[in-house]
Tab-separated table of C-alpha atoms (C1' of nucleotides) in Angstrom:
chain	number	residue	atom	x	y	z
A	1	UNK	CA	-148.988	68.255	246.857
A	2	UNK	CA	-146.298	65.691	248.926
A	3	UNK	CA	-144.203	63.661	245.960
A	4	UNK	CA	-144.396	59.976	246.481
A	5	UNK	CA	-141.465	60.212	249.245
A	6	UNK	CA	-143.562	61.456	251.990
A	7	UNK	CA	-144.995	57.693	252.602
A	8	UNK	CA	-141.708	56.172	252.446
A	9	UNK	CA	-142.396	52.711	253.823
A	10	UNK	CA	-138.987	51.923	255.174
A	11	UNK	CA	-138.568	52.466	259.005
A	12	UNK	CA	-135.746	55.535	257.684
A	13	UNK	CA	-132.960	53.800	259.558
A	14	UNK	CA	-132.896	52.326	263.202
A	15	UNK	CA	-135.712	54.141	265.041
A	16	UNK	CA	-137.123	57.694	265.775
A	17	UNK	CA	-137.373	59.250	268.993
A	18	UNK	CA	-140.416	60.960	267.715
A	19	UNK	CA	-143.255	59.634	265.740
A	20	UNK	CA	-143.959	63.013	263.964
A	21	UNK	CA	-142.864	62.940	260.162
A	22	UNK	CA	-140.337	65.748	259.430
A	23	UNK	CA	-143.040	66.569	256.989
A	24	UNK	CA	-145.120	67.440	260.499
A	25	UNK	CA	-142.685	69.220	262.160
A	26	UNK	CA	-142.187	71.138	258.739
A	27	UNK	CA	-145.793	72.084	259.269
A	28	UNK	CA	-145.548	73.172	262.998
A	29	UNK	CA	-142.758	75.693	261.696
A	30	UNK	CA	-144.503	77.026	259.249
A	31	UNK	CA	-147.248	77.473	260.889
A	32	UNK	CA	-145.653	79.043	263.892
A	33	UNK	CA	-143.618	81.820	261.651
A	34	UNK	CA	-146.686	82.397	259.769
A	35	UNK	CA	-148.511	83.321	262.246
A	36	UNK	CA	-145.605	85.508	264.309
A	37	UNK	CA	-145.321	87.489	260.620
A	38	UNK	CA	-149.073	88.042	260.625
A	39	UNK	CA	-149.628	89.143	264.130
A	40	UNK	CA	-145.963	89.591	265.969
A	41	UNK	CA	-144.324	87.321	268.266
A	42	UNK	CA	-146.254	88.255	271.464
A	43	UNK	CA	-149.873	87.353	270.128
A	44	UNK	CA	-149.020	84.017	268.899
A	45	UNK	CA	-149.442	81.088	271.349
A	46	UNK	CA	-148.822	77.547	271.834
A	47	UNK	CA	-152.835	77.281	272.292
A	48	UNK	CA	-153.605	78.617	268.598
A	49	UNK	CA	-150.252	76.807	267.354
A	50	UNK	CA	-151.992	74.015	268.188
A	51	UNK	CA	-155.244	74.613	266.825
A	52	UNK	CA	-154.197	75.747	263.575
A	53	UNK	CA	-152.399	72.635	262.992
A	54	UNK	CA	-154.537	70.366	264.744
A	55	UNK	CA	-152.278	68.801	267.391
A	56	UNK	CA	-152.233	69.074	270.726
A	57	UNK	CA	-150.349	71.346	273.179
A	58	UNK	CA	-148.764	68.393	274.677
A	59	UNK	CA	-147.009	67.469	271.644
A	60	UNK	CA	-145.223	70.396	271.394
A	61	UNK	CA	-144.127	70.582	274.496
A	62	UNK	CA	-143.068	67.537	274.199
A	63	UNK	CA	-140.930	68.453	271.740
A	64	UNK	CA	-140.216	71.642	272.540
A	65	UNK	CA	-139.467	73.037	276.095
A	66	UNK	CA	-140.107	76.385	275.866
A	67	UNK	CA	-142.292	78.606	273.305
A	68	UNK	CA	-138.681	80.389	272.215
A	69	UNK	CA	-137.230	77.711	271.824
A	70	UNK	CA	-139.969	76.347	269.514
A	71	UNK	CA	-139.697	78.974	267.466
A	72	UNK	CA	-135.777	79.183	267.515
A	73	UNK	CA	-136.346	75.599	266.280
A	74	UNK	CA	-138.583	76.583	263.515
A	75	UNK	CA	-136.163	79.806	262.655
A	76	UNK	CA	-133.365	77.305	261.996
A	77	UNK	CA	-135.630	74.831	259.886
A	78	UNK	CA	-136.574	77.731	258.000
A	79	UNK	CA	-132.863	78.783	256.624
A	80	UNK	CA	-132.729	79.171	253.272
A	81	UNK	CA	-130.583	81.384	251.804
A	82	UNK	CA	-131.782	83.119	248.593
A	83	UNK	CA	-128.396	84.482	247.904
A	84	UNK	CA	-126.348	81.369	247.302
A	85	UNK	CA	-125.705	80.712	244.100
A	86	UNK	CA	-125.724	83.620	242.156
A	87	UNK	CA	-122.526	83.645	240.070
A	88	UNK	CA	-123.036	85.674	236.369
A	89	UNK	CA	-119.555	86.378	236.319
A	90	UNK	CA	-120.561	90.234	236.104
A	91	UNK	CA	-121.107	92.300	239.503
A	92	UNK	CA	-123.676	94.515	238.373
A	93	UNK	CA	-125.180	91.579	236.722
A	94	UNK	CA	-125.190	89.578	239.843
A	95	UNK	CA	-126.276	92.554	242.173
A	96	UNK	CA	-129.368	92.819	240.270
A	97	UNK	CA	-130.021	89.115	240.692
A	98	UNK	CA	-129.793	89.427	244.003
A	99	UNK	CA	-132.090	92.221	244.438
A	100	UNK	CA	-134.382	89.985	242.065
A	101	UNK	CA	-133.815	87.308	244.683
A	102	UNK	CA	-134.558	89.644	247.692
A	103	UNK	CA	-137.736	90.670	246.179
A	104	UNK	CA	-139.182	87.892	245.448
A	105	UNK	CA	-138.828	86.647	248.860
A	106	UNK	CA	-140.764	89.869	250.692
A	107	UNK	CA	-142.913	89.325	253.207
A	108	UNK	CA	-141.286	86.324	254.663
A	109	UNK	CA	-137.962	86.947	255.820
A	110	UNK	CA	-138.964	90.976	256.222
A	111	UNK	CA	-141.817	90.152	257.955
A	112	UNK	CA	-140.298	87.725	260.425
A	113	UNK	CA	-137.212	90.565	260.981
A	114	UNK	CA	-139.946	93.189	261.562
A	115	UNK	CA	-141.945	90.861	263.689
A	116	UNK	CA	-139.383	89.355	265.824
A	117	UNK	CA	-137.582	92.476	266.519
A	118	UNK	CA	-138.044	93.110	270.116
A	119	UNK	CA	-138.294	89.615	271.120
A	120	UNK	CA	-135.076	88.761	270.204
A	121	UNK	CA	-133.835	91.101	272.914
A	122	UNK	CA	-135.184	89.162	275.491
A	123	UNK	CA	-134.144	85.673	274.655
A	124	UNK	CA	-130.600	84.781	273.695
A	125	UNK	CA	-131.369	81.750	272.142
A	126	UNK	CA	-133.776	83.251	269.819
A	127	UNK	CA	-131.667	86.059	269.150
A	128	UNK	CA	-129.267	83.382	267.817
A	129	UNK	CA	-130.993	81.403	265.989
A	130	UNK	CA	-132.075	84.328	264.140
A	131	UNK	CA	-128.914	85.663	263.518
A	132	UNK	CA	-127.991	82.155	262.324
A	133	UNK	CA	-130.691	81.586	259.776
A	134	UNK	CA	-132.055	85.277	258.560
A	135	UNK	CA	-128.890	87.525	258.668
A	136	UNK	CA	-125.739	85.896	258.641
A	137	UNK	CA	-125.854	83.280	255.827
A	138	UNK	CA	-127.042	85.978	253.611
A	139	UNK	CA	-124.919	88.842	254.084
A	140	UNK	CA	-122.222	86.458	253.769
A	141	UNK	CA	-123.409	85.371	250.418
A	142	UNK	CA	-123.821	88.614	249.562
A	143	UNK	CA	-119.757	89.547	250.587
A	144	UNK	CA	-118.775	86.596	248.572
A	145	UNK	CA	-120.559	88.091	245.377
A	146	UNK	CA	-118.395	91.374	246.103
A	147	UNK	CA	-115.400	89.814	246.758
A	148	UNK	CA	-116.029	88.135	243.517
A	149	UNK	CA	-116.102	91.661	241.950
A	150	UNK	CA	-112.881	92.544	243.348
A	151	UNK	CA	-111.341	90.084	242.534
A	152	UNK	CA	-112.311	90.366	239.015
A	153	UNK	CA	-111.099	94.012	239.406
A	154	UNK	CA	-114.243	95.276	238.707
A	155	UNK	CA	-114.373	97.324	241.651
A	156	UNK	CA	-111.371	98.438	243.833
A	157	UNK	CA	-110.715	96.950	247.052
A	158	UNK	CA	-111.412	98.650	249.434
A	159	UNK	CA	-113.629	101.186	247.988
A	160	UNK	CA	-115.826	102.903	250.551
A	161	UNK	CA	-119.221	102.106	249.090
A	162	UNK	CA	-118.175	98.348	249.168
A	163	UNK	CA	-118.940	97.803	252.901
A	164	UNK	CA	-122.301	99.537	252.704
A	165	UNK	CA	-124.156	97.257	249.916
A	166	UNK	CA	-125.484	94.230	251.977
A	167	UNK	CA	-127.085	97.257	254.120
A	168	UNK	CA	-128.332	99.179	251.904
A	169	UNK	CA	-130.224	96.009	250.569
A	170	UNK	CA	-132.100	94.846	253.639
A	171	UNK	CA	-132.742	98.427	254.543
A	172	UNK	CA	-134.619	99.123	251.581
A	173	UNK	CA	-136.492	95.650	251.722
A	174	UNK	CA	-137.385	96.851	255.364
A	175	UNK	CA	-138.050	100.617	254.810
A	176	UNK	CA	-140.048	100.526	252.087
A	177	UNK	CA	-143.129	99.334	253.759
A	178	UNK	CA	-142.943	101.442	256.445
A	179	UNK	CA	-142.404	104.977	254.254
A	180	UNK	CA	-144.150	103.888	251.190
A	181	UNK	CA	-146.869	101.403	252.429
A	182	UNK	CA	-145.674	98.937	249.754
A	183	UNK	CA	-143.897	96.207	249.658
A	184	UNK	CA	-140.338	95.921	248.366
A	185	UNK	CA	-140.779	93.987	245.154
A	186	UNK	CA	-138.234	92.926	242.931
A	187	UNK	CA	-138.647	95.347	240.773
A	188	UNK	CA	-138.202	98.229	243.113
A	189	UNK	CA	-135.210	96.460	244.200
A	190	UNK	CA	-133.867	95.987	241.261
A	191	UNK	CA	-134.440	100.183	240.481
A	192	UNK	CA	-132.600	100.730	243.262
A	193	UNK	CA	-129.658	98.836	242.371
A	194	UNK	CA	-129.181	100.090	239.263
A	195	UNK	CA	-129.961	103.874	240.306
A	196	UNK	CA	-127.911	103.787	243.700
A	197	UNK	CA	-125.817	100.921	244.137
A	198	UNK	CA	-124.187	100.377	241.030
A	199	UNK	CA	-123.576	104.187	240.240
A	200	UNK	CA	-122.111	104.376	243.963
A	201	UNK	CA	-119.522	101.522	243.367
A	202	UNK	CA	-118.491	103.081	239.553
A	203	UNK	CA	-119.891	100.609	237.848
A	204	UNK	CA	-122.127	100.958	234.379
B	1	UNK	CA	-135.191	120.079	290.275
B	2	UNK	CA	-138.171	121.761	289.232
B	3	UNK	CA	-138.401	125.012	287.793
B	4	UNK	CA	-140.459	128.181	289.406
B	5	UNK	CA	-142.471	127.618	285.966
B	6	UNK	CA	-143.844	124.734	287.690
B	7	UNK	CA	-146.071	126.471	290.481
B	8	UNK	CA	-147.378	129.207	288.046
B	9	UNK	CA	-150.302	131.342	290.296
B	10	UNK	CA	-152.004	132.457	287.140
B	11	UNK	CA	-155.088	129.760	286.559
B	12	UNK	CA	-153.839	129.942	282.612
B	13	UNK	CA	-156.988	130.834	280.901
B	14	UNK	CA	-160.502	129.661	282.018
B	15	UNK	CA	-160.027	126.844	283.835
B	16	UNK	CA	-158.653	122.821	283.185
B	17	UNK	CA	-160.191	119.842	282.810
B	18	UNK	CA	-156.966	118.009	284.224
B	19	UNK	CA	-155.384	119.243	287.201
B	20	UNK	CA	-152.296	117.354	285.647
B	21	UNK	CA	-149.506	120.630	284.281
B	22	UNK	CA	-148.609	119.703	280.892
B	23	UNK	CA	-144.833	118.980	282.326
B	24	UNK	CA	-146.667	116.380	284.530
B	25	UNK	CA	-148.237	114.791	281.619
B	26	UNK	CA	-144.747	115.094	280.021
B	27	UNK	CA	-143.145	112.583	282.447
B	28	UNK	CA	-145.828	110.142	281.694
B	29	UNK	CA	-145.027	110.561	278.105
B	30	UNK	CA	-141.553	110.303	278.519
B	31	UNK	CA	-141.954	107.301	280.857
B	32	UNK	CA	-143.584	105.138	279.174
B	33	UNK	CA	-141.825	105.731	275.377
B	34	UNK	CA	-138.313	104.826	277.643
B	35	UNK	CA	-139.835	101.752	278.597
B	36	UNK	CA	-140.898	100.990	275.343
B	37	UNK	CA	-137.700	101.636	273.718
B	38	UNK	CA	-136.504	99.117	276.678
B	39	UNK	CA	-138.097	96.343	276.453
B	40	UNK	CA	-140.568	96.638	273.603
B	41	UNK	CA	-144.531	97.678	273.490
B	42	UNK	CA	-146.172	94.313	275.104
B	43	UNK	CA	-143.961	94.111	277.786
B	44	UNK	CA	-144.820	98.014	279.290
B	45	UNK	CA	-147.612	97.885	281.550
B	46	UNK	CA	-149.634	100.749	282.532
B	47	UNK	CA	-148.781	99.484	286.387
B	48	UNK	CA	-145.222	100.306	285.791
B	49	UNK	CA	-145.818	103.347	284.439
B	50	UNK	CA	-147.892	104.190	286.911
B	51	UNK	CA	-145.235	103.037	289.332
B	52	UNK	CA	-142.033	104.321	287.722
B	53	UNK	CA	-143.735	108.404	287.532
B	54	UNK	CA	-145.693	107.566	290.817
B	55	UNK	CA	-149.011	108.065	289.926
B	56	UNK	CA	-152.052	106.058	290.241
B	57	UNK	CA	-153.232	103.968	287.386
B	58	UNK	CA	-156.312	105.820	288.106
B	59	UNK	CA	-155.283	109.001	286.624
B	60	UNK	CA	-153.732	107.103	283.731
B	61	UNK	CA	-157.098	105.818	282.919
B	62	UNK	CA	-158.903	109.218	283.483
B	63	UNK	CA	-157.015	111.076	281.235
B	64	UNK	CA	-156.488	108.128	278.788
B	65	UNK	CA	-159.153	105.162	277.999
B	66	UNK	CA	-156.586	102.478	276.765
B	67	UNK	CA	-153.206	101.517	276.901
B	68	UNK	CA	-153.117	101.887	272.475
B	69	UNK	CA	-154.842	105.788	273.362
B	70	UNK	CA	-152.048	106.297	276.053
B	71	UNK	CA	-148.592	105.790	273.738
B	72	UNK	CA	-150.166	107.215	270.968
B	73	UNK	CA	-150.896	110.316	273.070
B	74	UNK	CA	-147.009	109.351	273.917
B	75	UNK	CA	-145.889	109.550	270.612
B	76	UNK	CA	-147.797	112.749	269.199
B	77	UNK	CA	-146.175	114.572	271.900
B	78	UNK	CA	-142.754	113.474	271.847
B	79	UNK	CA	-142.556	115.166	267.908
B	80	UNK	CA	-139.866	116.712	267.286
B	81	UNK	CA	-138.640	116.817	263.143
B	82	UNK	CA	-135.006	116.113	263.474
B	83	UNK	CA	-134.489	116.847	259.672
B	84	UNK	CA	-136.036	120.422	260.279
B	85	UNK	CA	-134.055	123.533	260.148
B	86	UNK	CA	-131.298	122.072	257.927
B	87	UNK	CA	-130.622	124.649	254.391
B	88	UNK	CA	-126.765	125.545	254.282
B	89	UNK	CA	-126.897	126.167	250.725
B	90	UNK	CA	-125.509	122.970	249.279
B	91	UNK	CA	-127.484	119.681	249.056
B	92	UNK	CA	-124.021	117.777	249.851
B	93	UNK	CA	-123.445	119.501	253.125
B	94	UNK	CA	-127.273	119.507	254.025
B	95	UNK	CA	-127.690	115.952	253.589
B	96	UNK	CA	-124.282	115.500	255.474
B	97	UNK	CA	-125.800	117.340	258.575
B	98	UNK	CA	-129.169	115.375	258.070
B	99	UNK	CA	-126.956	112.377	258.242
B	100	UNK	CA	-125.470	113.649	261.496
B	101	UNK	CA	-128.761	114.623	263.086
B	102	UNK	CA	-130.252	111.011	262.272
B	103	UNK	CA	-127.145	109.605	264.194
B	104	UNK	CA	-127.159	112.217	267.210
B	105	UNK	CA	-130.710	110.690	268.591
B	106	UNK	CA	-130.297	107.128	267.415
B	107	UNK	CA	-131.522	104.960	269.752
B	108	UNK	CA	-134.936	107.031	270.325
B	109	UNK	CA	-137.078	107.524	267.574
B	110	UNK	CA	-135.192	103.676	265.788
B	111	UNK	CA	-135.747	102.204	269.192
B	112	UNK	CA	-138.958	103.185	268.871
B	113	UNK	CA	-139.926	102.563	265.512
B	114	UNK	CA	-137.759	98.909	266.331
B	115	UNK	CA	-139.781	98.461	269.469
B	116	UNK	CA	-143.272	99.119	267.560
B	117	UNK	CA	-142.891	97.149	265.028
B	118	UNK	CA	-145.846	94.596	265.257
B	119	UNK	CA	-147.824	96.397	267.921
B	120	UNK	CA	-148.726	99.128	265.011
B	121	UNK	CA	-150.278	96.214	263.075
B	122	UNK	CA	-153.224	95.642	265.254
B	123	UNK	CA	-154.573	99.198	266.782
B	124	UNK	CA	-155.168	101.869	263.990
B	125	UNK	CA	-154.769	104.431	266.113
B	126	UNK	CA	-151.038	103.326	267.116
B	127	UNK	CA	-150.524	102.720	263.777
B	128	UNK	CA	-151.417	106.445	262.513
B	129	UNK	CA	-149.792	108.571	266.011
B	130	UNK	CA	-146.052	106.491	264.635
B	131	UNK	CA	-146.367	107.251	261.364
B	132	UNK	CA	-147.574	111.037	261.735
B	133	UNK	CA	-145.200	111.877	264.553
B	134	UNK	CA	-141.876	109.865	263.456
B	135	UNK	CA	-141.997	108.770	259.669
B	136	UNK	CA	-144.020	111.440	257.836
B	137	UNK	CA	-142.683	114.452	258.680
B	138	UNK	CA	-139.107	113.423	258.524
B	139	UNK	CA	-139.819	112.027	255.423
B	140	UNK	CA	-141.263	115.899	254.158
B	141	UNK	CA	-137.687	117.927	256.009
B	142	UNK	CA	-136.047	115.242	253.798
B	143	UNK	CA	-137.542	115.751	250.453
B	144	UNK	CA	-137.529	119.410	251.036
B	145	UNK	CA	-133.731	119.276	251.342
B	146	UNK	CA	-133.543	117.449	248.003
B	147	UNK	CA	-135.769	119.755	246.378
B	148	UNK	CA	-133.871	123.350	247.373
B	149	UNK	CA	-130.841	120.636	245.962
B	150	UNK	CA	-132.923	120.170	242.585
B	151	UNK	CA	-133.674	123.706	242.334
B	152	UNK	CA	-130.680	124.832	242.603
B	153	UNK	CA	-129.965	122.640	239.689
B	154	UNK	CA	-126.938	120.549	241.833
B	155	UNK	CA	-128.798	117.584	241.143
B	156	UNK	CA	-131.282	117.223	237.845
B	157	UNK	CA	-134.847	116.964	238.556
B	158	UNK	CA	-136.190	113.141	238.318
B	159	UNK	CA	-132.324	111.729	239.068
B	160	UNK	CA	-133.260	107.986	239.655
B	161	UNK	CA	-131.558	108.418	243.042
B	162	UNK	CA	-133.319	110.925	244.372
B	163	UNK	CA	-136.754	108.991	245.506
B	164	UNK	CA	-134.571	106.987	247.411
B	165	UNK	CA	-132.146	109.064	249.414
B	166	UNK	CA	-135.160	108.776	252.640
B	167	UNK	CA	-135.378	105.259	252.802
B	168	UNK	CA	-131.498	104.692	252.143
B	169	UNK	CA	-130.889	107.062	255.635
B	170	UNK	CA	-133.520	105.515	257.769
B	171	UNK	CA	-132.385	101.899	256.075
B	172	UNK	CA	-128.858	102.566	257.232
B	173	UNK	CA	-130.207	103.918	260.688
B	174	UNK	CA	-132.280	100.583	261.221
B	175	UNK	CA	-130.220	97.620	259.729
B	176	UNK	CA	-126.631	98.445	261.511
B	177	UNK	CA	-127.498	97.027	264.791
B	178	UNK	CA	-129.169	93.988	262.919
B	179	UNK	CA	-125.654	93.556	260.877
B	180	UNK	CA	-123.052	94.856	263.056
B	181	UNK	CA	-124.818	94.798	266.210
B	182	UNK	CA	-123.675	98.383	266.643
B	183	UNK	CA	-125.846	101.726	266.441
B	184	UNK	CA	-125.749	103.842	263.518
B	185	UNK	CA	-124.251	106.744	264.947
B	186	UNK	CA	-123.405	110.075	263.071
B	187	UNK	CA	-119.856	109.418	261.858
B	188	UNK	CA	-121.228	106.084	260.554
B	189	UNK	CA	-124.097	107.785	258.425
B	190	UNK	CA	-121.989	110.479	257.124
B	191	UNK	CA	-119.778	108.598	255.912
B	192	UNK	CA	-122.435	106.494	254.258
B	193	UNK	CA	-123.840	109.603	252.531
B	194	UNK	CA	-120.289	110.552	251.155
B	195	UNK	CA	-119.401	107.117	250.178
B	196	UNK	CA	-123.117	106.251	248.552
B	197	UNK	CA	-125.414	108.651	248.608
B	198	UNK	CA	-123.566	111.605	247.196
B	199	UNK	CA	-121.757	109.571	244.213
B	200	UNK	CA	-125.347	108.121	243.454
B	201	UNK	CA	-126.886	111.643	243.041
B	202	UNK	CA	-123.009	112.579	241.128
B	203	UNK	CA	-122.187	115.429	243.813
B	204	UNK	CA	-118.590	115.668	244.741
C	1	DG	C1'	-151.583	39.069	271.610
C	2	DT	C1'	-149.095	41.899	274.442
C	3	DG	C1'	-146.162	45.759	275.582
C	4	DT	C1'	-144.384	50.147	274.647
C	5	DA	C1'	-144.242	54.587	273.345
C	6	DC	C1'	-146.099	58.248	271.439
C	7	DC	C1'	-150.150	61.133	269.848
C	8	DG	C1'	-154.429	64.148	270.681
C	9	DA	C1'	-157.663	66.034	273.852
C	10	DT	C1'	-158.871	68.224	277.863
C	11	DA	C1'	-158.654	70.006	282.338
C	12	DC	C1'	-156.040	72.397	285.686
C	13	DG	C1'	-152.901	75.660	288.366
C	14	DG	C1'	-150.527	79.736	288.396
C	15	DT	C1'	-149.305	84.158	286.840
C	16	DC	C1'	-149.945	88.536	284.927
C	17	DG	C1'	-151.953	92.530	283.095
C	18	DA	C1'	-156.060	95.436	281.408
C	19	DG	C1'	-159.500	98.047	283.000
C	20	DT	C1'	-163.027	99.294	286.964
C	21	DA	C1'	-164.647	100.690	291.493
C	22	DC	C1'	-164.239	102.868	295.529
C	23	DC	C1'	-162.152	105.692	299.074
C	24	DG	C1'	-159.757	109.425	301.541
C	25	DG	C1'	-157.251	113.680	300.807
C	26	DT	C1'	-156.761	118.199	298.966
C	27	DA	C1'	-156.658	122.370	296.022
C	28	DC	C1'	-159.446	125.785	294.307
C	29	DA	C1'	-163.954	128.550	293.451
C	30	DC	C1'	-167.386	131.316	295.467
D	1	DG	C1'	-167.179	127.344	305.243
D	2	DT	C1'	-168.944	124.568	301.748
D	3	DG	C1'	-169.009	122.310	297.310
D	4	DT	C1'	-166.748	120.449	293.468
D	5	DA	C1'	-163.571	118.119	290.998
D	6	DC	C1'	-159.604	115.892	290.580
D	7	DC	C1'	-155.502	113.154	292.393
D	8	DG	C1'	-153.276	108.905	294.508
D	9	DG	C1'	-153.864	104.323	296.479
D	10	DT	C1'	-155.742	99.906	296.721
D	11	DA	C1'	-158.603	96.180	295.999
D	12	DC	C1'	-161.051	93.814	292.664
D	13	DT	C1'	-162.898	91.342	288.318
D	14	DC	C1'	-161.962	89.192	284.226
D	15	DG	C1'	-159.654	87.118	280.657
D	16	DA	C1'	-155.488	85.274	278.446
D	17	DC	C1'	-151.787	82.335	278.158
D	18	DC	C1'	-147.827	79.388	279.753
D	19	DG	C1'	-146.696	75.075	281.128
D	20	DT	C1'	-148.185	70.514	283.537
D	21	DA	C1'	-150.842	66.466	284.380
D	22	DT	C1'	-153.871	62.951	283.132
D	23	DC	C1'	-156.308	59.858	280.180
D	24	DG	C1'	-157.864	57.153	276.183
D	25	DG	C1'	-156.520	55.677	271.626
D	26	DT	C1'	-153.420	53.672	268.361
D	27	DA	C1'	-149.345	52.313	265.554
D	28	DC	C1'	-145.629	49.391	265.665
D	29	DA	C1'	-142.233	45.745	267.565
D	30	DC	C1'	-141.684	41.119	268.764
DNA sequence: GTGTACCGATACGGTCGAGTACCGGTACAC
DNA sequence: GTGTACCGGTACTCGACCGTATCGGTACAC
């Protein structure tokens, strides 16, 4: 499972605040947004946090103030953005990569959208921290891969279906389940790109 | 501020089980899906509805066993197929009013479906009332529309954009206030239907 | 070896909400 | 007038969970 560098026997560099591993804390986060996709913000707790990983309530509060702002902490630890990257030097070519991308990811960033969604009203902090590392670094991937279009003259500036792509994408990753029961696999995604999207912006 | 309907002499039929009139029950109904769209399905307590429509949780509990029974009594009643009604004759200008209607009540039935989310995941029951009184029979009034479009032969029968024309309009619908932080109102969506959705399906 | 600082466990206080029980008041039937 | 059945109000039980406090154990520094 952990590569050699988990037991790294040098003391990092002067001294940590914390004795927890980042290798811990990695499993306190996932363990935390695993269990808010599985049964929704409200029902998870610090108690069954905890449990599940075997450490004590203390310890995250220690670390932590506040539930939300554990689970800000483990939003932001979390950030990965599938988009970055993709670069085919074709638009259609790279839209369908990134519906490939979004697909294969379902079910963890949906599923934390879905599950967070009211939450988020209530607590700023959260609200950022999921704007930070869900939405915004990947719709802005996703803009650069347009601009890259247009600027290839692939696609007009300025055409009208330009601004409703990124959208169009997440909606149909988060629709799906709820109309069709299923999950929004790549290969639905990628369907939909080439039926809708690429048709919309005039492209082959 | 109520009607003479209110006070009607006649005893209706035979005789109710509830001395609650159904526009009393209504108010409950309403009540508590506001306060859901407000702050999201944990946080409403059947205290505050009781409060907020001043009645006694008492009566809640008579006429409903649990607070899962209660909203989805809530949400069967509040029905009401938005998509219904809508046949002018051309699939462009029908799914430009469907666009339109989706946007005029934004904010209740997305709320809703926003404010949900995870509480659907653990009570059956819940789960069912959403999808029967706000996804399904949109869903149907939509793919009507498209297929008076299809037989009219405007759009060919088994166009790859067709199957996803619903979950494009209800994507749009949910993911703007994630993106933009703005609701999806109606001159949003149309012009998403006549800058994506019409092109896809090659309609002028 | 000694001190320090953190971890895990557990127990506790405080709050809040679901659901129940009981009571007085009242509208309607006969 | 009397009975019945329901409403509104309030008080209550019970459980859950947040966040705090306390304590013993241990890894590491020096």
């Amino acid at each position: 499972m952990a590569s050699q560098a988990a037991d790294r026997p040098e003391p990092v560099a002067t001294s940590r605040r914390s004795k927890l591993t980042p290798e811990r804390e990695q499993e306190f986060f996932d363990a935390v947004l695993q269990q808010i996709r599985s049964c929704g913000y409200d029902a998870v707790t610090m108690e069954g946090i905890a449990a599940s990983t075997r450490c004590s309530k203390s310890t995250l509060y220690r670390q932590w103030k506040t539930k939300p702002q554990f689970v800000a902490a483990a939003l932001r630890s979390s950030s990965r953005v599938r988009f970055a990257g993709i670069d085919t030097g074709s638009l259609a070519e790279d839209l369908r990569r990134a519906a490939a991308a979004a697909g294969e990811g379902t079910g963890k960033d949906t599923g934390l959208l879905q599950a967070l969604g009211h939450a988020v009203m209530e607590d700023p902090e959260l609200k950022c921290a999921l704007r930070e590392a869900l939405v915004e670094p990947e719709i802005a991937a996703l803009r650069e891969i347009l601009a890259r279009g247009v600027a290839r003259g692939e696609v007009p500036a300025g055409h009208p279906a330009l601004e409703y792509v990124p959208a169009q994408l997440f909606g149909m990753l988060r629709m799906r389940p709820v109309l069709e029961g299923k999950q929004a696999d790549a290969e639905y995604l990628v369907t939909f790109v080439e039926a809708v999207v690429l048709p919309a912006l005039g492209l082959p």
